[in-house]
Short mmCIF file of C-alpha atoms in Angstrom, two decimals:
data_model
loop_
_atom_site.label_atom_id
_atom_site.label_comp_id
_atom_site.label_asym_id
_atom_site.label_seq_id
_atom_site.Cartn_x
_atom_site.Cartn_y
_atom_site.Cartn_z
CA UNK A 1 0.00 0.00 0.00
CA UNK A 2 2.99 2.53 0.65
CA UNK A 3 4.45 1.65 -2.79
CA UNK A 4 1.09 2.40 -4.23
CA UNK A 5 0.32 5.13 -2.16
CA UNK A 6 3.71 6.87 -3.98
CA UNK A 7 2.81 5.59 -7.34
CA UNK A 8 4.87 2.39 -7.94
CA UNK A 9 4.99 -1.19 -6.51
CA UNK A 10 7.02 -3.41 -4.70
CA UNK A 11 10.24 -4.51 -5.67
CA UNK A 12 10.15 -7.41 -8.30
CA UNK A 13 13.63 -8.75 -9.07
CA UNK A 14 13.13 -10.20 -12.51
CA UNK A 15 16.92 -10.44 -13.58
CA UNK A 16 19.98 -11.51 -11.85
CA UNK A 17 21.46 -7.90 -12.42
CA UNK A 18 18.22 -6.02 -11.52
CA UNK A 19 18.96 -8.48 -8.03
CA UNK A 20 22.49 -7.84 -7.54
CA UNK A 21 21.80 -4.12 -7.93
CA UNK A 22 19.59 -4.42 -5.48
CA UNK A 23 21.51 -6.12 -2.93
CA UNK A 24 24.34 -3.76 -3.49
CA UNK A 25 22.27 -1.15 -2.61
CA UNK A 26 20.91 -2.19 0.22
CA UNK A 27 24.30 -3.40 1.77
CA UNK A 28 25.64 -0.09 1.39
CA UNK A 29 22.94 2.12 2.52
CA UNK A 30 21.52 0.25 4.94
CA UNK A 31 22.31 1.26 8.87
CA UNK A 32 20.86 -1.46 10.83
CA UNK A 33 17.63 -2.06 8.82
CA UNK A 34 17.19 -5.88 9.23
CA UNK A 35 15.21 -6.69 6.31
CA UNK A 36 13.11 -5.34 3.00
CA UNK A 37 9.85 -6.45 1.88
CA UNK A 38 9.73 -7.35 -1.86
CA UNK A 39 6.97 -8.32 -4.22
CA UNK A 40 6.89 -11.76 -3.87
CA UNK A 41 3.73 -13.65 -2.48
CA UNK A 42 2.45 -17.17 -2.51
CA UNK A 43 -1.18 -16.28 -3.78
CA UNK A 44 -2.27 -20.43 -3.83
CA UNK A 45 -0.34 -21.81 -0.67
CA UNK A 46 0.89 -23.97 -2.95
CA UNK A 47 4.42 -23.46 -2.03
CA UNK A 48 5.44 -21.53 -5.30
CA UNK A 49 6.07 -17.73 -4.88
CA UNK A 50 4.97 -15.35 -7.73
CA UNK A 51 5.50 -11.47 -8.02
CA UNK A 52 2.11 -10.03 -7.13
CA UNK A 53 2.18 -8.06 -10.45
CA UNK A 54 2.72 -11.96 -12.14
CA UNK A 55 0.18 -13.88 -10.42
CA UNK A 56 0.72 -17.71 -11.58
CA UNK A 57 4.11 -17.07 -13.52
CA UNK A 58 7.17 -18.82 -12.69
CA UNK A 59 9.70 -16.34 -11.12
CA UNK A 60 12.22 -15.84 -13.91
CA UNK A 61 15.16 -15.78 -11.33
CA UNK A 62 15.21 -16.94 -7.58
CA UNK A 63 17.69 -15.76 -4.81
CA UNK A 64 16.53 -18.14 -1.92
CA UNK A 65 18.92 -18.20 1.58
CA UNK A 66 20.30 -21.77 1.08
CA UNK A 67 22.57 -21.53 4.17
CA UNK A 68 21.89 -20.91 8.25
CA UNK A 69 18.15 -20.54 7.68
CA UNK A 70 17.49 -22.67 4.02
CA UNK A 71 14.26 -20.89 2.46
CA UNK A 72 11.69 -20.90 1.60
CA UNK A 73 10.80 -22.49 4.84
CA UNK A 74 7.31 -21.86 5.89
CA UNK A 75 5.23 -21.01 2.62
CA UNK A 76 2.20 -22.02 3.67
CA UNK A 77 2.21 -19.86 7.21
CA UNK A 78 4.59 -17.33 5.58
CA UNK A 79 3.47 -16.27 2.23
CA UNK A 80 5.41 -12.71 2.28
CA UNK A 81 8.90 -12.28 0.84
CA UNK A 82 11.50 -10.57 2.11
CA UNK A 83 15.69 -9.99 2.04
CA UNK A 84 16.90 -9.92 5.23
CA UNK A 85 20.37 -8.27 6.29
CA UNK A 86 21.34 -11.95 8.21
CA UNK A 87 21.07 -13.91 4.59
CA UNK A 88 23.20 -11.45 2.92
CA UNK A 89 20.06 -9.95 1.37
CA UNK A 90 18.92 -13.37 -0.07
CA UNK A 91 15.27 -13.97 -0.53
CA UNK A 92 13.04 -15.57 2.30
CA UNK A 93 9.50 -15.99 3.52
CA UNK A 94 8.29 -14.25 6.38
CA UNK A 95 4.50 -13.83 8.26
CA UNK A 96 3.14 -10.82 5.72
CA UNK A 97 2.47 -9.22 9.44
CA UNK A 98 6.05 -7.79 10.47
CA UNK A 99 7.30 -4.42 10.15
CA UNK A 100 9.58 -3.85 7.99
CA UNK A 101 10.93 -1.66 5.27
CA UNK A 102 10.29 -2.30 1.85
CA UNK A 103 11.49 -1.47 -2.07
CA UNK A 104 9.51 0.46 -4.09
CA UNK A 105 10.23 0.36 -8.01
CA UNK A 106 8.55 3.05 -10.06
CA UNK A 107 7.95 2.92 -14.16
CA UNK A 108 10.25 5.02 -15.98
CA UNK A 109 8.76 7.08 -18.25
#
């Protein structure tokens, strides 16, 4: 709803350099924040994650924590997706309840 309120829409990270840029970003302006909400959502709770602007398309790229924590690890409960500082700003789920920041991307025109 903030994204929307300011005319664009969560974060969807369709390409591995649209990701990395993003991770970049976040490492280096980040002061403390422990995670960013991104587009992602499991509309089914079937397990699979789309980008809410793509419901029921394959995610073209994924970015998944595989270590500490492996994700996804709770789709059905936890149908949000987030990067979080402690994965290195890999993907995970998380309850769509928590406060967090979040990505807004914007159409260029």
């Amino acid at each position: 709803e903030s994204c929307q309120g300011l005319g664009g829409k969560l974060v969807e990270l369709e390409t591995q350099e649209e990701n990395e840029f993003i991770k970049n970003e976040v490492m280096t302006i980040s002061s403390g924040v422990e995670g960013y909400w991104i587009g992602g959502y499991n509309f089914n709770n079937d397990g699979d994650l789309e980008w809410l602007s793509k419901p029921n398309q394959p995610m073209p790229i994924i970015d998944w924590n595989m270590e500490t924590y492996p994700q996804p690890d709770g789709l059905s409960t936890q149908p949000c997706m987030m990067i979080w500082r402690s994965f290195d700003f890999r993907w995970g789920d998380h309850w769509c309840n928590r406060l967090l920041s979040y990505i807004c991307e914007f159409q260029h025109q």
